[in-house]
mmCIF file of C-alpha atoms in Angstrom:
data_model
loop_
_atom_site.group_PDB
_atom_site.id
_atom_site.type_symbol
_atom_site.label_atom_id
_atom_site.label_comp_id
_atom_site.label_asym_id
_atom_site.label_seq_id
_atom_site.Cartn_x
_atom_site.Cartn_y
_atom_site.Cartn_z
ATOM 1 C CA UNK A 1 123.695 -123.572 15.547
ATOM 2 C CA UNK A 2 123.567 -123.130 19.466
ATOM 3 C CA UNK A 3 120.634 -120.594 21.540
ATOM 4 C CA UNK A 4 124.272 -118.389 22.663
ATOM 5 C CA UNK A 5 125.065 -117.880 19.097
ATOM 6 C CA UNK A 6 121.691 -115.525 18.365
ATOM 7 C CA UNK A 7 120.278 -114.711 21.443
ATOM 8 C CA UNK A 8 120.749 -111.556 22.622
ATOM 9 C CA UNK A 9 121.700 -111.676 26.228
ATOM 10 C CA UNK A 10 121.473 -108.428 27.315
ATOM 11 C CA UNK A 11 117.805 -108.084 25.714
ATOM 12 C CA UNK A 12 116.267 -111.010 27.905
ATOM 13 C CA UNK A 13 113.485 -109.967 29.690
ATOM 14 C CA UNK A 14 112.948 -112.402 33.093
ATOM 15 C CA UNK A 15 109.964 -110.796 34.040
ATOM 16 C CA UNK A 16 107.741 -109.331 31.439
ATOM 17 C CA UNK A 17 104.929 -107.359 33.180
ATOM 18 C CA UNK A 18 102.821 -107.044 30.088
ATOM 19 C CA UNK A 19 100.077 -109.103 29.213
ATOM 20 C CA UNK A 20 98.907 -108.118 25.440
ATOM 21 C CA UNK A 21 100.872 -109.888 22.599
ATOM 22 C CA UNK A 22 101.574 -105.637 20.815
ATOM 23 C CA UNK A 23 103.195 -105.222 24.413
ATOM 24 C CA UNK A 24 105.008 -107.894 24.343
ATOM 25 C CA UNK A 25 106.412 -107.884 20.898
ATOM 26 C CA UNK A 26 107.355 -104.058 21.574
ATOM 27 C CA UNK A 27 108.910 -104.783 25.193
ATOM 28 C CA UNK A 28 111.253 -107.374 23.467
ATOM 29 C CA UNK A 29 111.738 -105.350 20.189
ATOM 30 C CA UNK A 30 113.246 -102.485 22.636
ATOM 31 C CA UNK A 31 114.836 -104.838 24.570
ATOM 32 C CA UNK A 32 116.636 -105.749 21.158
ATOM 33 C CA UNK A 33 117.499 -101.804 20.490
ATOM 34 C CA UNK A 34 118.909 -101.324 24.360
ATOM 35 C CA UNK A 35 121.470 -104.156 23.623
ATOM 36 C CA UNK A 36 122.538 -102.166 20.887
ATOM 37 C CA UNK A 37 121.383 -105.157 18.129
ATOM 38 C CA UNK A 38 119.316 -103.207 15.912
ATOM 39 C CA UNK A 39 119.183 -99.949 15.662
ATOM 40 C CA UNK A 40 116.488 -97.213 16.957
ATOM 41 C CA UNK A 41 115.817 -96.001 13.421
ATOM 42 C CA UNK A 42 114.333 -99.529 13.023
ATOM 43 C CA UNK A 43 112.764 -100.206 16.150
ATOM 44 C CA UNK A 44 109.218 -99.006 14.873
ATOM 45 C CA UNK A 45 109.580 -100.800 11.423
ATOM 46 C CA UNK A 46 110.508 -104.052 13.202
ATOM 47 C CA UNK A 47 107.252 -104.293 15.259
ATOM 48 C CA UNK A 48 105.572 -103.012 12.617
ATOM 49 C CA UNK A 49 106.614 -106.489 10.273
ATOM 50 C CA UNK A 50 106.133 -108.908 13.440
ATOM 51 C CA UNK A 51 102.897 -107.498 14.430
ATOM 52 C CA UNK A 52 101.555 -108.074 10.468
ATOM 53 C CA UNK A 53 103.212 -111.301 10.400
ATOM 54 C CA UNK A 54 100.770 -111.932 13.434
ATOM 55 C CA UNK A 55 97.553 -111.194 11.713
ATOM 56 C CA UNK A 56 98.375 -113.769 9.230
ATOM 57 C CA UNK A 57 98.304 -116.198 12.188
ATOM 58 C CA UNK A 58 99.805 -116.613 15.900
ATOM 59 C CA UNK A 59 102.744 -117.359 16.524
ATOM 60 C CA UNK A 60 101.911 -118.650 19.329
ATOM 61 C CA UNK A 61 102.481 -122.671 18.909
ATOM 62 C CA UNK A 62 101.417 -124.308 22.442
ATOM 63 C CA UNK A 63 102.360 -125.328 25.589
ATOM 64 C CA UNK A 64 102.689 -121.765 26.822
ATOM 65 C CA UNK A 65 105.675 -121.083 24.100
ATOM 66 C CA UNK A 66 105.074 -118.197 21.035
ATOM 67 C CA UNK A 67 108.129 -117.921 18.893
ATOM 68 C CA UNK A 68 107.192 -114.298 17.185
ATOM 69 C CA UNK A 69 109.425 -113.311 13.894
ATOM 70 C CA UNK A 70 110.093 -111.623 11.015
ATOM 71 C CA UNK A 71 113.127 -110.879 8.526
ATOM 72 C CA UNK A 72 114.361 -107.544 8.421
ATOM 73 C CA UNK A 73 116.807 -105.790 5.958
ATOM 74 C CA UNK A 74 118.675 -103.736 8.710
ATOM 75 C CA UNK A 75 120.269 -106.950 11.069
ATOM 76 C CA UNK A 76 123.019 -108.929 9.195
ATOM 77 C CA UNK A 77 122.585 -112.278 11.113
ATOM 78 C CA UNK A 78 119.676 -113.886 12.941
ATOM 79 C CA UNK A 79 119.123 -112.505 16.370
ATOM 80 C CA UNK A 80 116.979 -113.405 19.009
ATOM 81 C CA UNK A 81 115.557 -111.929 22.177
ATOM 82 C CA UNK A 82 113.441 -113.595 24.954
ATOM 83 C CA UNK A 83 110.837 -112.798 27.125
ATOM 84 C CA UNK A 84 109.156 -114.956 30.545
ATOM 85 C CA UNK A 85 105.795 -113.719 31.754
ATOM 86 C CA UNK A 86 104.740 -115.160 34.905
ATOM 87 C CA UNK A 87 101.147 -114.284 34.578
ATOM 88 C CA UNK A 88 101.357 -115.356 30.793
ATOM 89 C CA UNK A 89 100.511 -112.921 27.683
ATOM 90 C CA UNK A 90 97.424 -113.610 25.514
ATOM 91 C CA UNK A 91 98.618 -114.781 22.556
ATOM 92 C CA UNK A 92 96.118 -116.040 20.492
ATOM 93 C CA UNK A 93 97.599 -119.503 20.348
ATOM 94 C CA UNK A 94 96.419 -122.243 18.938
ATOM 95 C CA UNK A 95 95.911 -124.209 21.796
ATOM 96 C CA UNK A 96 94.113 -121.214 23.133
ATOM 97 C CA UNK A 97 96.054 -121.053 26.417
ATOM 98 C CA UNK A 98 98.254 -118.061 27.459
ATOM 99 C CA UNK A 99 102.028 -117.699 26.532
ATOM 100 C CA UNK A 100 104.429 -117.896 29.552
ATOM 101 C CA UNK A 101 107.925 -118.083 26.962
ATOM 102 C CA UNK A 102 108.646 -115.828 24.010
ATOM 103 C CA UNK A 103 111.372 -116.203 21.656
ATOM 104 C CA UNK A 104 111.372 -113.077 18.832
ATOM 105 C CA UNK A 105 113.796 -113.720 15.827
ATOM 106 C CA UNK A 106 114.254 -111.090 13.267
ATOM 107 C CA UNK A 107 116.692 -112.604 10.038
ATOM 108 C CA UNK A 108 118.042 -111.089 7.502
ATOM 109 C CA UNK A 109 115.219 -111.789 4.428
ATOM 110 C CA UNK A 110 118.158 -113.060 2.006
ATOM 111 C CA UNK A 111 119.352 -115.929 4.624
ATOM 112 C CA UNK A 112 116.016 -117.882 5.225
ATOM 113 C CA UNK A 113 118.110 -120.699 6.032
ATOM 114 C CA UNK A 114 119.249 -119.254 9.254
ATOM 115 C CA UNK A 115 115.724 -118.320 10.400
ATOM 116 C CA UNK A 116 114.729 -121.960 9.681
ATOM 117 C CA UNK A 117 117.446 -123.366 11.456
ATOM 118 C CA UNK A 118 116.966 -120.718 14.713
ATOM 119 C CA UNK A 119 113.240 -121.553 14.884
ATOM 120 C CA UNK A 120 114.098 -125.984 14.628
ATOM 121 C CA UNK A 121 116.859 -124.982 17.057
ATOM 122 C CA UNK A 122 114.263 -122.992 19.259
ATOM 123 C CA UNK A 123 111.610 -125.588 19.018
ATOM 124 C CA UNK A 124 113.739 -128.723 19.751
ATOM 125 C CA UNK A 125 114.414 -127.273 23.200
ATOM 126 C CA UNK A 126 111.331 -126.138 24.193
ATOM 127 C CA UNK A 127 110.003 -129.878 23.506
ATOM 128 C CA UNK A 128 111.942 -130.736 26.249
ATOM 129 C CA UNK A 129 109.912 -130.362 29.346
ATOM 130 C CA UNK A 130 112.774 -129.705 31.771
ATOM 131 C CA UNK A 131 114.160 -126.930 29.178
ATOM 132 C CA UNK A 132 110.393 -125.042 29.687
ATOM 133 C CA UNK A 133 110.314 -125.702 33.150
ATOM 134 C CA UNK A 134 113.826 -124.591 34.338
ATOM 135 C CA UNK A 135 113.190 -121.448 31.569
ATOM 136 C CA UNK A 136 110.081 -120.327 33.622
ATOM 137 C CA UNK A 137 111.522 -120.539 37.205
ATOM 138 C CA UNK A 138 114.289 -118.673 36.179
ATOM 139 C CA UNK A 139 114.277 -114.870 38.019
ATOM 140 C CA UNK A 140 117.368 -113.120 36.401
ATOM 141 C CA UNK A 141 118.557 -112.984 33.246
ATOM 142 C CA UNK A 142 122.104 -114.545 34.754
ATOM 143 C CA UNK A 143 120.429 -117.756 35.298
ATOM 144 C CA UNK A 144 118.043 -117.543 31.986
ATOM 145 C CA UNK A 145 122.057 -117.194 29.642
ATOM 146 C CA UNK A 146 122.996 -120.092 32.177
ATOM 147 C CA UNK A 147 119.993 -122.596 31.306
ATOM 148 C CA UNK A 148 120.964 -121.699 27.535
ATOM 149 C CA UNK A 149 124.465 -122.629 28.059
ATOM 150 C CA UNK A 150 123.683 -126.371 29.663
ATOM 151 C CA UNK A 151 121.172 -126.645 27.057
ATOM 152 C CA UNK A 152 123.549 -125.986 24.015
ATOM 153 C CA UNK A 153 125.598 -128.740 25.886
ATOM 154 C CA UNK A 154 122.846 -130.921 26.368
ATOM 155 C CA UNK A 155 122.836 -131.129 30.146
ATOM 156 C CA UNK A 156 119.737 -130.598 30.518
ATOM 157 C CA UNK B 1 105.999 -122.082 9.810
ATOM 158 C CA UNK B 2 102.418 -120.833 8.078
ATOM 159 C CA UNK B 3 102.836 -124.134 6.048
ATOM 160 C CA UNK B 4 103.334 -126.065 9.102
ATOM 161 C CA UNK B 5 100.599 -124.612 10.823
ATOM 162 C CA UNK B 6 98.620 -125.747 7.874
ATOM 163 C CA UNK B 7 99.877 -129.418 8.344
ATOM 164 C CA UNK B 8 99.254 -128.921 11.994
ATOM 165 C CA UNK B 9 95.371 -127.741 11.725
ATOM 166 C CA UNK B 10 94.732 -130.607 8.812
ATOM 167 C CA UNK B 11 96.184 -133.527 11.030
ATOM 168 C CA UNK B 12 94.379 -132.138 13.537
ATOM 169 C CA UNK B 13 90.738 -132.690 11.627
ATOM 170 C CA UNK B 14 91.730 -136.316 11.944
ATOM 171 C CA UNK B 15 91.000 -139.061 14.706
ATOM 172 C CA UNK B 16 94.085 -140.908 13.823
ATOM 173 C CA UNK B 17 97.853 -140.594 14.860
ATOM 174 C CA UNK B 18 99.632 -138.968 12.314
ATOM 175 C CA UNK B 19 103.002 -138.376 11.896
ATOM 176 C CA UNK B 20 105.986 -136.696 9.501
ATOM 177 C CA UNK B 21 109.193 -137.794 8.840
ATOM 178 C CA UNK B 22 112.411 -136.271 8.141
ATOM 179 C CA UNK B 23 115.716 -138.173 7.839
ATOM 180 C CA UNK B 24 115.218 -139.953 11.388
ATOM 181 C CA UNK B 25 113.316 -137.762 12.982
ATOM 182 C CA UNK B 26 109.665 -138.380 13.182
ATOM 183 C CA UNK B 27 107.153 -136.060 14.488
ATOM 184 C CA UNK B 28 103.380 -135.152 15.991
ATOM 185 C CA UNK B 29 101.966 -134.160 12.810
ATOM 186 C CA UNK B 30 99.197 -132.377 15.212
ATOM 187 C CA UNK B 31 101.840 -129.982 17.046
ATOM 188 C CA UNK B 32 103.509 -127.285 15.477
ATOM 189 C CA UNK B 33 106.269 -126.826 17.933
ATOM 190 C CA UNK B 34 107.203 -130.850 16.776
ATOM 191 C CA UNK B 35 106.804 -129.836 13.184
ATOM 192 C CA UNK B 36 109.255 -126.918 13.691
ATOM 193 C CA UNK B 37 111.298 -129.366 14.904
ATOM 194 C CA UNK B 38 111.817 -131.036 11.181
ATOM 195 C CA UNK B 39 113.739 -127.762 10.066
ATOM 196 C CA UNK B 40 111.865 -128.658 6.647
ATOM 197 C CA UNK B 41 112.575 -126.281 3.659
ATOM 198 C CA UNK B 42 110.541 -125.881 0.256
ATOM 199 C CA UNK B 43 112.119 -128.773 -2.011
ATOM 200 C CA UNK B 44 112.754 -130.837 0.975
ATOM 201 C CA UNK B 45 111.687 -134.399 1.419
ATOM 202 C CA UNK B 46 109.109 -135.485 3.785
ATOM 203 C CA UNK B 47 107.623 -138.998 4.815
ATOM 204 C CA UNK B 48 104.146 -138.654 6.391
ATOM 205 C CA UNK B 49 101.933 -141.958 8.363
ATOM 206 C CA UNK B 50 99.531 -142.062 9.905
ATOM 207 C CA UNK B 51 97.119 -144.877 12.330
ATOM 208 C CA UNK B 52 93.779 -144.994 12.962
ATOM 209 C CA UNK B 53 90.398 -145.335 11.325
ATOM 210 C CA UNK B 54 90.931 -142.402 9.289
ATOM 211 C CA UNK B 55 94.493 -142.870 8.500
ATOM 212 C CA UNK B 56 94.074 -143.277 4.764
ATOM 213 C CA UNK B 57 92.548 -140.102 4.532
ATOM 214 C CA UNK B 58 94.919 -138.503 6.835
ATOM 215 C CA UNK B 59 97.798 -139.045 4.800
ATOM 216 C CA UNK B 60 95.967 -138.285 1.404
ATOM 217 C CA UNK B 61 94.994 -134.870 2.322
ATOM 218 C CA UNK B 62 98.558 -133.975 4.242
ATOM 219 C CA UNK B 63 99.931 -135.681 0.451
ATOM 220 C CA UNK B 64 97.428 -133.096 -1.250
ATOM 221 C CA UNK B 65 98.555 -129.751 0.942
ATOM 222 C CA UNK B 66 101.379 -130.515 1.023
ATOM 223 C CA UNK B 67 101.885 -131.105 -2.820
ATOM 224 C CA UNK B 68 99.834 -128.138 -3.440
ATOM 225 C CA UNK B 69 103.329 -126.441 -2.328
ATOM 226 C CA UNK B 70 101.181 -124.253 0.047
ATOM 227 C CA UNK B 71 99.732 -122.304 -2.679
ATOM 228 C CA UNK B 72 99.054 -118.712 -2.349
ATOM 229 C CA UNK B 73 100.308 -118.178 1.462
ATOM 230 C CA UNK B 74 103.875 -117.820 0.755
ATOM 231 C CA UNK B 75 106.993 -119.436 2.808
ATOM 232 C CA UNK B 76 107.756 -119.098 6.423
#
């Protein structure tokens, strides 16, 4: 599974001006609907399951990176939108520190499989401290689809 | 990942170095973003170590939660 095949390239967001995690979530969630991935019938329902799956506990997993999800009946594959805050998003994280990275995944619920594999996809990149690095000092979402490219090709 | 988080906050209670393993990939049993690394699914096989003064106890309580099958919190 490569980043191109689930994120949503239209829906990236280079330079979220929010800074609570509900903004966030419904910035990216919309983002998702103006790429025409889900539709607007389920926008509210979708940030509806990501923000409960958020009260059971933060997605928000450190070094600046929250990886915010849920599965959803109405999308037939996993998809993916992302989101780079500059002056970072509180989070709740369990490191405590603001969130400057945001991958949301919505799955369908009857292909857990895929959302495991998206989120060990996800998370082996964003180990790599170039991948955060370049991610963050990217300005458009041009070079953001770009940085995903070399890193499905491991050039990076 | 609620599981994981639950590995991740135990480990964490723990002065020694602890790790999990998966195939050949082994982890920071303290980080959740290495965890999600493991791409580990219910059923799935898991090798956990750890060093230090604690490690004993490290690995006997991440053997517990872990074969407790993360009772009552549900996957993902």
């Amino acid at each position: 599974m490569k980043l191109c095949d689930f994120v949503v390239s239209a829906s990236i967001i280079p330079d979220l001006q929010v800074g609570s995690k509900e903004d966030a979530i419904r910035s990216m969630v919309t983002g998702l609907r103006e790429a025409g991935s889900i539709s607007a019938a389920d926008e509210a329902g979708i940030v509806a399951a990501i923000l409960k799956r958020e009260e059971l506990g933060s997605t928000g997993i450190g070094r600046g990176v929250a990886v915010p999800h849920t599965k959803h009946p109405s999308v037939d594959k996993l998809i993916a939108a992302i989101a780079l805050s500059s002056n970072g998003v509180d989070f709740a994280s369990l490191d405590g520190e603001p969130v400057y990275i945001m991958f949301l995944l919505v799955s369908p619920p009857d292909r857990p499989g895929d959302h495991l594999r998206g989120l060990e996809n996800i998370s082996r990149h964003l180990r790599n401290d170039n991948f955060c690095k370049f991610l963050r000092q990217s300005k458009t979402r041009d070079a953001v689809w770009d940085l995903l490219k070399e890193a499905d090709n491991n050039e990076i | 990942m609620r599981p994981l988080e639950l590995i991740a906050r135990t480990a964490q209670s723990f002065r020694s170095q602890v790790f999990v393993t998966r195939g050949t990939n082994r982890v920071d049993a303290k980080s959740l973003l290495h965890l999600l690394t493991l791409g580990a699914e219910p059923g799935m096989e898991l090798d956990i170590d750890a060093t230090g003064d604690d490690a004993n106890e490290a690995v006997e309580q991440l053997v517990k939660l872990i074969g407790s099958e993360f009772e009552g919190i549900g996957p993902a």
